[in-house]
Coordinates of C-alpha atoms and ligand atoms in Angstrom, one line a residue:
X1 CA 7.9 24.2 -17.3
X2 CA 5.1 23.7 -15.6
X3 CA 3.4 20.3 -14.4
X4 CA -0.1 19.8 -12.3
X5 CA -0.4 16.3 -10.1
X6 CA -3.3 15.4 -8.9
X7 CA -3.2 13.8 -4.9
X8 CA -1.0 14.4 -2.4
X9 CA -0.5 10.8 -1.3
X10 CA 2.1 8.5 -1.4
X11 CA 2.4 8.2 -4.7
X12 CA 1.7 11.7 -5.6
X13 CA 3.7 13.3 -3.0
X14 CA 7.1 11.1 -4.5
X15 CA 6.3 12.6 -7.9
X16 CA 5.5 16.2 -7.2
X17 CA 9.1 16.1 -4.8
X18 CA 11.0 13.7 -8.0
X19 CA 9.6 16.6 -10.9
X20 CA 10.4 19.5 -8.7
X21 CA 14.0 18.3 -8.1
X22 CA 13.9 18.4 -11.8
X23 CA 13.2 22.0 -11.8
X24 CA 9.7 21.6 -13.1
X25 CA 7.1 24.0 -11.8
X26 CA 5.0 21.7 -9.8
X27 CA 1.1 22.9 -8.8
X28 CA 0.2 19.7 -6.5
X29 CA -3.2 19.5 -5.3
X30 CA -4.9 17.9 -2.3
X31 CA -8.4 17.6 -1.9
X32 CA -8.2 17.3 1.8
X33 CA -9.7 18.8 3.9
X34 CA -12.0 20.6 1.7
X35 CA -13.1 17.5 0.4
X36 CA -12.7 14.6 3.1
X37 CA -12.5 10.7 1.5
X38 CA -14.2 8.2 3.4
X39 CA -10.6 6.2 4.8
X40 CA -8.1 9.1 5.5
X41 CA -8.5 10.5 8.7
X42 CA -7.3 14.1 8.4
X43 CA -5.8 16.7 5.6
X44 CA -2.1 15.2 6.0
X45 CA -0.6 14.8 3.1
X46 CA 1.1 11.3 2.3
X47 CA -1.6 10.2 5.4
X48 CA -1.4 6.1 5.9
X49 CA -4.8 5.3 5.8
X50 CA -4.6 1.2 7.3
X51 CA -1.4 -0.7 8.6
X52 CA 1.5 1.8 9.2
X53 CA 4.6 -0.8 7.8
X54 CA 6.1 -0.6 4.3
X55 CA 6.4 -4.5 4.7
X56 CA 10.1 -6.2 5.1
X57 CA 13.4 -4.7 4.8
X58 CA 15.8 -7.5 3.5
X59 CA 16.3 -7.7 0.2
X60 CA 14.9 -11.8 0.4
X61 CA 11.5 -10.3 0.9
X62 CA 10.0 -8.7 -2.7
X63 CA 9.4 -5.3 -0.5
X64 CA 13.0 -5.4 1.0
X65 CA 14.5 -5.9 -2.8
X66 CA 11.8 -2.8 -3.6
X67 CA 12.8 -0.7 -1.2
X68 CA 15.8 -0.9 -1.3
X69 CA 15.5 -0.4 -5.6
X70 CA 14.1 2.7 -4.6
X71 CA 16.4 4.5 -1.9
X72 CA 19.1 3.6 -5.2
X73 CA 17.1 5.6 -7.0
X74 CA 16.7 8.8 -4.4
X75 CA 13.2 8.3 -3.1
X76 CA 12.4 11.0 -1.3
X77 CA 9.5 9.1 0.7
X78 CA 11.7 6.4 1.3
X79 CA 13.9 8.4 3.1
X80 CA 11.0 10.2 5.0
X81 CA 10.3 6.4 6.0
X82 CA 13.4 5.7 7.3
X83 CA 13.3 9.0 9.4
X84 CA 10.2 7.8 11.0
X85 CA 10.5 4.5 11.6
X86 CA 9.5 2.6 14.6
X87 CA 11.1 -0.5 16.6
X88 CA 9.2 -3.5 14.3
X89 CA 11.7 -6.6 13.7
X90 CA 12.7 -6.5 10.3
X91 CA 10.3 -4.7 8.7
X92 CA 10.1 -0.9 7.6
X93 CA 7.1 0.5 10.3
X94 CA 6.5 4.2 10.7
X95 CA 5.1 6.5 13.4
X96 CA 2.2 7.7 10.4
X97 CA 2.3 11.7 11.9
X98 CA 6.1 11.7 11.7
X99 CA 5.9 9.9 8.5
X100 CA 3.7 12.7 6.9
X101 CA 5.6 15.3 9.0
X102 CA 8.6 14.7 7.4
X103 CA 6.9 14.8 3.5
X104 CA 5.5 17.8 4.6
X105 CA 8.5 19.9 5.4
X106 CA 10.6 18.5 2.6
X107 CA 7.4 19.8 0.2
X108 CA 7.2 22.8 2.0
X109 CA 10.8 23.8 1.4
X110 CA 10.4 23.1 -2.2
X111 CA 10.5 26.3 -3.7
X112 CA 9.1 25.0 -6.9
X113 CA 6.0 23.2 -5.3
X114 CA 2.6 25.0 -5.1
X115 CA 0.3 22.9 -2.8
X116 CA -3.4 23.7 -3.8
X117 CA -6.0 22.3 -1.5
X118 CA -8.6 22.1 -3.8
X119 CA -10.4 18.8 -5.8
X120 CA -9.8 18.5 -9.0
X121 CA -12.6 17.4 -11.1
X122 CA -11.0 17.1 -14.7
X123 CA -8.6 15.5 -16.5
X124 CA -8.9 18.6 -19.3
X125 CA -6.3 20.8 -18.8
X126 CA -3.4 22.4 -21.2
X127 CA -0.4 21.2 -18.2
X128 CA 1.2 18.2 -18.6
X129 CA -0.3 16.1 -15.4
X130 CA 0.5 13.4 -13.5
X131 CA -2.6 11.7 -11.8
X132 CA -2.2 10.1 -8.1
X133 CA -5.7 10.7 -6.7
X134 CA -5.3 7.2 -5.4
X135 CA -7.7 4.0 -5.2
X136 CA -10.3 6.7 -3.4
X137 CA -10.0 9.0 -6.2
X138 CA -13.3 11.8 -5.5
X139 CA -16.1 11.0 -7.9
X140 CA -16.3 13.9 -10.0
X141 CA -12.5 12.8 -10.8
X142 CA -13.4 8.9 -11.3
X143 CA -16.6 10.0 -13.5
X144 CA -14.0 12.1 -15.9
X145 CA -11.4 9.6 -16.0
X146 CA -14.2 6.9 -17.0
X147 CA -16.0 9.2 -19.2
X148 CA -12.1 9.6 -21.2
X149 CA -10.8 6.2 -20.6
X150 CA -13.7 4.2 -21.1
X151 CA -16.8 3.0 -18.9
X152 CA -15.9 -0.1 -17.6
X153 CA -15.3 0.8 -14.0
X154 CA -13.1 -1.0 -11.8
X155 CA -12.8 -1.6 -8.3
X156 CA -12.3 -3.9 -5.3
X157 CA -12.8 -3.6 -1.5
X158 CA -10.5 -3.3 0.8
X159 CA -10.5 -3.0 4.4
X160 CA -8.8 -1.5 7.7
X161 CA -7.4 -2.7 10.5
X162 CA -8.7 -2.0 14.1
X163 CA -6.1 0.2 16.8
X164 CA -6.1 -0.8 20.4
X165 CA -4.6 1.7 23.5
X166 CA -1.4 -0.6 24.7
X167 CA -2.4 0.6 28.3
X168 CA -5.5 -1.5 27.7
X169 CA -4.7 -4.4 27.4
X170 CA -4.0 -7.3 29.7
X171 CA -0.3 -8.0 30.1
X172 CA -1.3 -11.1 32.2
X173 CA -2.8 -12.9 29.1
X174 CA -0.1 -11.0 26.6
X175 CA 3.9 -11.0 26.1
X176 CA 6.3 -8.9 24.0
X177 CA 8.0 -11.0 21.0
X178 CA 8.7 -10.6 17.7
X179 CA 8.4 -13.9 15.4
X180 CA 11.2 -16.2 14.8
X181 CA 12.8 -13.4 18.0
X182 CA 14.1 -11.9 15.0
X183 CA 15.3 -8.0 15.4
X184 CA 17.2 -6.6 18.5
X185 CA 14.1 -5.5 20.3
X186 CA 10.8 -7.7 20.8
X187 CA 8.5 -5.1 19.0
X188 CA 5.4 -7.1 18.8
X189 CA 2.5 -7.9 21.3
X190 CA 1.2 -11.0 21.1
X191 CA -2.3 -12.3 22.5
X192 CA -2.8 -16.0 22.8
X193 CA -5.8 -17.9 22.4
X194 CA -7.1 -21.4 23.9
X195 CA -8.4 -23.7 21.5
X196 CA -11.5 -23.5 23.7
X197 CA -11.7 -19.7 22.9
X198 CA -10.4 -19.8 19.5
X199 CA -13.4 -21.9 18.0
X200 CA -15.5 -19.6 20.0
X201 CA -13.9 -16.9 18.2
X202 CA -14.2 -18.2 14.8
X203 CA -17.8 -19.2 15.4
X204 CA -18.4 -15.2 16.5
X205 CA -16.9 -14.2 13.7
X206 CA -18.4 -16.3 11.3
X207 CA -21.6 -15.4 12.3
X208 CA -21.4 -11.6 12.9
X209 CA -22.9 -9.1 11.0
X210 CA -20.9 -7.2 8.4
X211 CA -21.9 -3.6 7.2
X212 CA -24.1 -5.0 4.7
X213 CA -22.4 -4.6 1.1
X214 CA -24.2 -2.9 -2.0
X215 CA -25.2 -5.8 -4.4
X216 CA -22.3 -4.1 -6.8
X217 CA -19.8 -5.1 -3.5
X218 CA -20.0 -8.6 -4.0
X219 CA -17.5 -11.3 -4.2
X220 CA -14.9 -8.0 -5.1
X221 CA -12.7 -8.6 -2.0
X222 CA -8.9 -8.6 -2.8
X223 CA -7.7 -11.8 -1.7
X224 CA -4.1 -10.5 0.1
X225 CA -6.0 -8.0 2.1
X226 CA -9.1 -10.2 3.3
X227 CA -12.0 -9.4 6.2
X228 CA -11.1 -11.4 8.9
X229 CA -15.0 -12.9 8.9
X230 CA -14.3 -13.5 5.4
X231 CA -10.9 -15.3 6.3
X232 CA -13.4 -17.2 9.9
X233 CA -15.7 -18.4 6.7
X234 CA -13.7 -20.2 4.7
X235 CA -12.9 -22.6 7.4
X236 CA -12.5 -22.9 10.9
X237 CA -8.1 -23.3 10.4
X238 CA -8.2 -20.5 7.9
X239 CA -6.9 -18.3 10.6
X240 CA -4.9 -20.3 12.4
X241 CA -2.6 -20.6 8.9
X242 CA -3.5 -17.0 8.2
X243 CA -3.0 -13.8 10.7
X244 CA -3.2 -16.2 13.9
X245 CA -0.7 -18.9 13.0
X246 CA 1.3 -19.4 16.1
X247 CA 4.5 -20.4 15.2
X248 CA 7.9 -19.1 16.1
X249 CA 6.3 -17.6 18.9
X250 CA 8.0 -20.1 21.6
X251 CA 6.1 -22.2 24.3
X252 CA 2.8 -21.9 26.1
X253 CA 2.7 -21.7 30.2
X254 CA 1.7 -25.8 29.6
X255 CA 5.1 -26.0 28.0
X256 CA 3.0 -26.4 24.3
X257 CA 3.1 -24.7 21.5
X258 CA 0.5 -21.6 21.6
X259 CA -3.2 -23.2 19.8
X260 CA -3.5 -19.3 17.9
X261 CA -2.3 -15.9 18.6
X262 CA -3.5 -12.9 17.7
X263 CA -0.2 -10.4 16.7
X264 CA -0.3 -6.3 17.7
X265 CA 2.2 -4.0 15.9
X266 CA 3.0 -0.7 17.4
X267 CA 1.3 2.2 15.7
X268 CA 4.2 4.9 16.8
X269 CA 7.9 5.1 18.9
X270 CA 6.0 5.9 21.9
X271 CA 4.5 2.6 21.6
X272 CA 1.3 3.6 23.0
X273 CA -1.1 2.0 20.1
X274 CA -0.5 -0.7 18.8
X275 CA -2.7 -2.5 15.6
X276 CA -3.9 -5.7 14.9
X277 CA -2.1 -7.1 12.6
X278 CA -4.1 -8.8 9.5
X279 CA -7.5 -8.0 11.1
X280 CA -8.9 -6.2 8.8
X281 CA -12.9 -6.3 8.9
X282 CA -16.1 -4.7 7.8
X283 CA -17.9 -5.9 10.9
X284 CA -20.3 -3.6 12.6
X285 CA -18.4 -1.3 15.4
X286 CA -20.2 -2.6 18.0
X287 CA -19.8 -6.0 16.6
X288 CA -16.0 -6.0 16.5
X289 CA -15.2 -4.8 19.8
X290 CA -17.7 -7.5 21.1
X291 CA -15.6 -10.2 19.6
X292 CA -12.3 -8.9 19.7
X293 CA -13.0 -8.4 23.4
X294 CA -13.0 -12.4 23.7
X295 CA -9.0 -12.5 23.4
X296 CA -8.0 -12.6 26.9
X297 CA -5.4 -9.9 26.5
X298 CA -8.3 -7.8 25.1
X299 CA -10.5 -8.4 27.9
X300 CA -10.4 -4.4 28.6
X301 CA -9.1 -2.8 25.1
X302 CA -9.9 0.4 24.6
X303 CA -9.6 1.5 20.8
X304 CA -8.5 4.2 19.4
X305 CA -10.0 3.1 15.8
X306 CA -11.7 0.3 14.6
X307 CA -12.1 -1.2 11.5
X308 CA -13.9 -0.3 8.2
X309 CA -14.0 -1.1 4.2
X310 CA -13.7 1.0 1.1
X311 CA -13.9 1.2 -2.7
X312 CA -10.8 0.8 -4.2
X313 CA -11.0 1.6 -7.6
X314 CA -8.1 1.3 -10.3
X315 CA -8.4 1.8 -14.1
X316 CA -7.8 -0.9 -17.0
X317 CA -3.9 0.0 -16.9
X318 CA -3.5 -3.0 -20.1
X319 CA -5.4 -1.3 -22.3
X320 CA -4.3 1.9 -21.5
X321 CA -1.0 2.7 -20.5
X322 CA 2.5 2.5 -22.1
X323 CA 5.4 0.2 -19.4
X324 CA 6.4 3.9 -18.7
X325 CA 2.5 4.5 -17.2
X326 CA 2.0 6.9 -19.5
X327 CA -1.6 7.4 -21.1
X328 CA -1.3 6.1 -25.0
X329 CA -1.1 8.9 -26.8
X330 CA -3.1 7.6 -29.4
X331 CA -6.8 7.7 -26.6
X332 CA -5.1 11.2 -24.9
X333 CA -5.2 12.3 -28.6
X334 CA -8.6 11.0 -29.1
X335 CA -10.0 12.6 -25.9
X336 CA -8.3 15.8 -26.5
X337 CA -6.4 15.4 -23.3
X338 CA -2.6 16.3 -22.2
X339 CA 0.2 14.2 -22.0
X340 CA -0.7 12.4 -18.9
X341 CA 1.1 9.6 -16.4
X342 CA -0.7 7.6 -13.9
X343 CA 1.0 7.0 -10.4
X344 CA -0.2 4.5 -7.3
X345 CA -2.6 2.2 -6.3
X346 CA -5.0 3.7 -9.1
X347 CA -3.1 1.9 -11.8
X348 CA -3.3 -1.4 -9.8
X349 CA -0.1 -1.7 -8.7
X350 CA -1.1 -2.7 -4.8
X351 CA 0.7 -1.5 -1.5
X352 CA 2.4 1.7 -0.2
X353 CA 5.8 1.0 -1.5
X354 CA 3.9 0.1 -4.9
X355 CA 2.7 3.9 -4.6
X356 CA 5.9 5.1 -3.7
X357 CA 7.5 3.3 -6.4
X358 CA 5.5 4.5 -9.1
X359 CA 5.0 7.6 -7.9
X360 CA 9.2 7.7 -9.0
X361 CA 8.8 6.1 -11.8
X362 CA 6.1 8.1 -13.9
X363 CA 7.5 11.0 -12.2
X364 CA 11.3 9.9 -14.0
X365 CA 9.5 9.2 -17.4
X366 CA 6.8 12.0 -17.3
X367 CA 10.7 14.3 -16.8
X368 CA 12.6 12.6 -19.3
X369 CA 10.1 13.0 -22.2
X370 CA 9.1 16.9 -21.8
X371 CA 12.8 17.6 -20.8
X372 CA 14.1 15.3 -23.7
X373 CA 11.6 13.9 -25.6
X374 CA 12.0 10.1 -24.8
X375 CA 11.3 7.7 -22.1
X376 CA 14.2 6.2 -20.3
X377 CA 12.6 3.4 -18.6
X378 CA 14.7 1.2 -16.1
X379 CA 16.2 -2.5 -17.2
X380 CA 14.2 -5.3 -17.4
X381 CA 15.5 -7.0 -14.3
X382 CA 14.8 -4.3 -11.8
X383 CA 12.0 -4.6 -9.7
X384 CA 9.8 -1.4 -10.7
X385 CA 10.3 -2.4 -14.3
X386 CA 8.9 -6.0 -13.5
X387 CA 6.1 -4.2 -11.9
X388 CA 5.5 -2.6 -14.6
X389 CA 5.7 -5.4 -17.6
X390 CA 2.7 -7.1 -14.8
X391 CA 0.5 -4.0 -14.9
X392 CA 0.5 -3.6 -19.1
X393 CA 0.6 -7.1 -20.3
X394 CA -2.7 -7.7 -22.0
X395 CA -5.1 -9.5 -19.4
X396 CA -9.0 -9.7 -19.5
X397 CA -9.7 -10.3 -16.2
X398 CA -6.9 -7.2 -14.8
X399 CA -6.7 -7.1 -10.9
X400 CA -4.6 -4.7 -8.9
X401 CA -1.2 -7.2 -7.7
X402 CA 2.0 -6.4 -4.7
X403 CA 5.1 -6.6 -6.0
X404 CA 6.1 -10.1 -5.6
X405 CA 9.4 -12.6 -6.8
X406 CA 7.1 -14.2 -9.3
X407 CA 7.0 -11.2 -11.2
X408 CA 11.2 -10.4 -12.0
X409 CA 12.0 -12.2 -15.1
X410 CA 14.0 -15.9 -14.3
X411 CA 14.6 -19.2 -15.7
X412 CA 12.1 -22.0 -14.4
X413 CA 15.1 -24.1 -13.4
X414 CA 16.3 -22.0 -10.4
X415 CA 16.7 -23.8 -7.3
X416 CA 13.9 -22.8 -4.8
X417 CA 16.5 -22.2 -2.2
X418 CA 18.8 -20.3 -4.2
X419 CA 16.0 -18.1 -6.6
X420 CA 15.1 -15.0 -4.0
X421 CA 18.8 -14.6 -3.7
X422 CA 19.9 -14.7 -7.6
X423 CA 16.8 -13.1 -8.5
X424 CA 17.5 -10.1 -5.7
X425 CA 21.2 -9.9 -7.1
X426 CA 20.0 -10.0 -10.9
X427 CA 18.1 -6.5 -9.7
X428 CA 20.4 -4.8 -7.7
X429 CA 23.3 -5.5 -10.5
X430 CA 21.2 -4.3 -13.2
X431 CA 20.3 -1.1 -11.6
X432 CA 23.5 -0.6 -10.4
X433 CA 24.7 -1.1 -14.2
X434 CA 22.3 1.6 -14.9
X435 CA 23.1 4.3 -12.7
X436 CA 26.8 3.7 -13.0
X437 CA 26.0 4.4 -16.7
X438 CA 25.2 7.7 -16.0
X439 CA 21.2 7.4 -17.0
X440 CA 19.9 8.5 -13.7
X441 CA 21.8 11.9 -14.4
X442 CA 18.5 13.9 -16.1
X443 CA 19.7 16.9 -17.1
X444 CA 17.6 20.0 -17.6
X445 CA 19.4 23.0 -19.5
Ligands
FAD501 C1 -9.2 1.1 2.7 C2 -7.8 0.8 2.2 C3 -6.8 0.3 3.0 C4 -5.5 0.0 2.5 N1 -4.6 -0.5 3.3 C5 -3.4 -0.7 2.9 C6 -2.3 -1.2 3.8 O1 -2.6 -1.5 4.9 N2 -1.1 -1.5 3.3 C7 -0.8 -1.2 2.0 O2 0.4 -1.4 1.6 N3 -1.7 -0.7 1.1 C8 -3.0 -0.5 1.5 N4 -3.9 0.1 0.7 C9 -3.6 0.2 -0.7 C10 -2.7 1.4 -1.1 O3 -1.4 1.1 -0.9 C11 -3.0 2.7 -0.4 O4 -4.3 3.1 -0.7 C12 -2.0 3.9 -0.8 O5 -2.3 5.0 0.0 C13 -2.1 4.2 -2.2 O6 -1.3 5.4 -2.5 P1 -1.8 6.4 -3.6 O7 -0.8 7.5 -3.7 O8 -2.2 5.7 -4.8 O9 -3.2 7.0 -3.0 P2 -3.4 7.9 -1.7 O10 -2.3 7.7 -0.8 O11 -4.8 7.6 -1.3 O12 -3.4 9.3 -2.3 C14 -4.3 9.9 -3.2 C15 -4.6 11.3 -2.7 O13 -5.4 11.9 -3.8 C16 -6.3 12.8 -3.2 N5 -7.4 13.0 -4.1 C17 -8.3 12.1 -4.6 N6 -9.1 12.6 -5.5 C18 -8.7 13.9 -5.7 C19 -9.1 15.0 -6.5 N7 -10.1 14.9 -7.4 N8 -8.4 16.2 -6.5 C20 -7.4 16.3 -5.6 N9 -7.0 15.4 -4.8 C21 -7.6 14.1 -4.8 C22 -6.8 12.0 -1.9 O14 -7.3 12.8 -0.9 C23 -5.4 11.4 -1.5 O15 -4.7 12.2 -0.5 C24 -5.2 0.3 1.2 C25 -6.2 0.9 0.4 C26 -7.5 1.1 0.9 C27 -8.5 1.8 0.0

């Protein structure tokens, strides 16, 4: 049978591998290049547009306990992840062009994969399709899906982190550590500030200029992924609790604790970029490496890429999808549309290993239903499924949301201390249970 999905991103690229292991007919398209969007920065497909980390890896952290839901469950971009991961304490951080390297040749040797690099610009069609065109879906696509799913548009802004050349900076004024020294290697740079140079900093900052936003861009920032001037304006500690906190990150030379440091991840294994780590900013160019060029151990950078900010848009996912991110039947009747799933950060579920995750899971539904004519969602306790209760229940004021602890179901009397533990278990147990039962065997005769 076959199946169209629209974007070859995270989420889309997961799907299009999960239904063609299925043995559907899969015609995946990618706008790229012909159509360029205004954050990825070639035609790769599954391309990490801003920070190249899929966040923690133990299963205490809400993206550990995800991640690890998900290599369960035979993500195939989870595994492309672990192939190109780079040195980065205990979190999951890829080399991005092995990353998409490795999606690449597992969807190339897909037999049942067509890649078509063309846009698509409907949601009509007579194929059963999954859509992952992502939070900078092109906007002939956006215009359809509003035009179908209603006018209220939604979006918020989100922004990317600047890239500095590691033989730039200024190792007198820098030092290799990773926070808490956890991990076997010290993957992180860090660059300390004075408290002399820090106000100065803030004081820049606070005062730059931003690319000016469109009156529509107001007050539509997403509060986990904040400009850094935004972060500078809401006071002058902000940072120093936020992205330039400096604790666990031993003494100063004056045997003190550091006043502010900024932290640098490496951007590949070579180790020859690294980014800044929570700076994201819509600051002029010029502007940013001005300011950024205060940091002592920044004196000289040289950067590969600076920072930017873009739409992200999303659509109501409450009103209109099912907990198995399918479109209600009762608007794709309506509309005259076919069966269709929704996949990634266009649903609002927020983060790459969001995308990844529902990239599986409307690929696992969208499979079970044409194959077999029912859903088979996952239990209640498991991390996607809790993901998924937060993106449908009915809320006025929807905004896109990370996975998080908050959002797997638990008694209010858990112990702090002991809640990310039983909570992790509760997941792992229950979708254990489920495979062990036999319902991730789909079976297509
Ligand atoms: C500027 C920005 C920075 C972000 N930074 C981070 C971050 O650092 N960490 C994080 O966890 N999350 C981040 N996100 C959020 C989100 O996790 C990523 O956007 C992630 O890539 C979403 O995956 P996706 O599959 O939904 O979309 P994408 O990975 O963007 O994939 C969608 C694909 O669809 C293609 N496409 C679009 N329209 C069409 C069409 N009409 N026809 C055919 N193809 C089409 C696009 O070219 C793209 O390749 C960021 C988002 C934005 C906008």
């Amino acid at each position: 049978m076959k199946v169209r999905v629209i974007g070859g991103g995270l989420s889309g690229c997961e799907a299009a591998l999960q239904l063609a292991s299925f043995g559907f007919e899969v015609d995946l398209y990618e706008m790229r290049p012909v159509r360029p969007t205004p954050a990825h920065k070639g035609d790769r497909l599954a391309e990490l547009i801003c920070s190249n980390s899929f966040k923690g890896m133990a299963n205490t952290t809400a993206h550990g306990l995800l991640k690890n839901e998900l290599r369960m469950l035979g993500s195939f971009l989870m595994q492309a992840a672990e192939e190109a991961a780079v040195p980065a304490g205990e979190s999951l951080t890829v080399n991005r062009e092995v990353f998409s390297d490795a999606v690449e040749k597992r969807i190339a040797a897909c037999k049942n994969i067509t890649l078509h690099r063309e846009e698509i610009l409907t949601l009509e069609s007579d194929i059963p399709t999954l859509v992952a065109a992502g939070p900078l879906a092109s906007d002939a696509l956006a215009d359809n899906i509003f035009k179908h799913l209603g006018e209220k548009r939604l979006h918020f802004f989100d922004a990317i982190a600047p890239v500095v050349e590691t033989d730039s900076i200024d190792f007198d004024h820098a030092f290799y550590m990773n926070r808490w020294e956890k991990g076997e290697t010290a993957d992180f740079i860090n660059c300390p500030l004075d408290k002399e140079t820090y106000d100065e900093f803030v004081r820049r900052l606070r005062e730059a200029e931003s690319i000016e936003p469109r009156p529509y861009e107001k007050n539509e920032l997403f509060e986990g992924c904040l400009p850094v001037e935004e972060m500078a304006r809401r006071g002058t500690e902000t940072l120093r609790f936020g992205p330039m906190r400096p604790v666990g990150l031993g003494l100063g030379n004056n045997g003190k604790k550091w006043y502010a440091v900024i932290q640098l991840r490496a951007e590949n294994k070579e180790k020859t970029l690294f980014n800044m780590v929570g700076f994201q900013t819509r600051l002029k160019w010029g502007t940013q490496k001005e300011i950024f060029m205060m940091v002592p151990a920044l004196k000289n950078a040289r950067f590969a890429r600076l920072g930017c900010m873009h739409r992200n848009t999303f659509i109501e996912s409450p009103k209109l999808l099912t907990e198995t991110l399918r479109l209600r039947t009762e608007i794709q009747e309506k509309e005259g549309l076919p069966p269709i799933w929704f996949a990634g950060q266009i649903t609002g579920a927020e983060g790459y290993t969001e995308a990844v995750a529902t990239g599986w899971y409307a690929a696992w539904n969208m499979a079970n239903e044409l194959l077999h004519g029912k859903e088979n969602p996952l239990p209640e306790d498991s991390c996607i499924a809790s993901l998924l209760r937060r993106l449908i229940e009915p809320n006025e004021d929807f905004q896109p949301m990370n996975f998080n602890f908050g959002l797997l179901p638990h008694r209010q009397d858990l112990k702090k201390k002991d809640k990310k533990t039983i909570l992790g278990n509760q997941a792992i147990e229950a979708v254990q249970k489920w495979i062990a039962e036999g319902n991730r065997d789909l079976k297509n005769d």
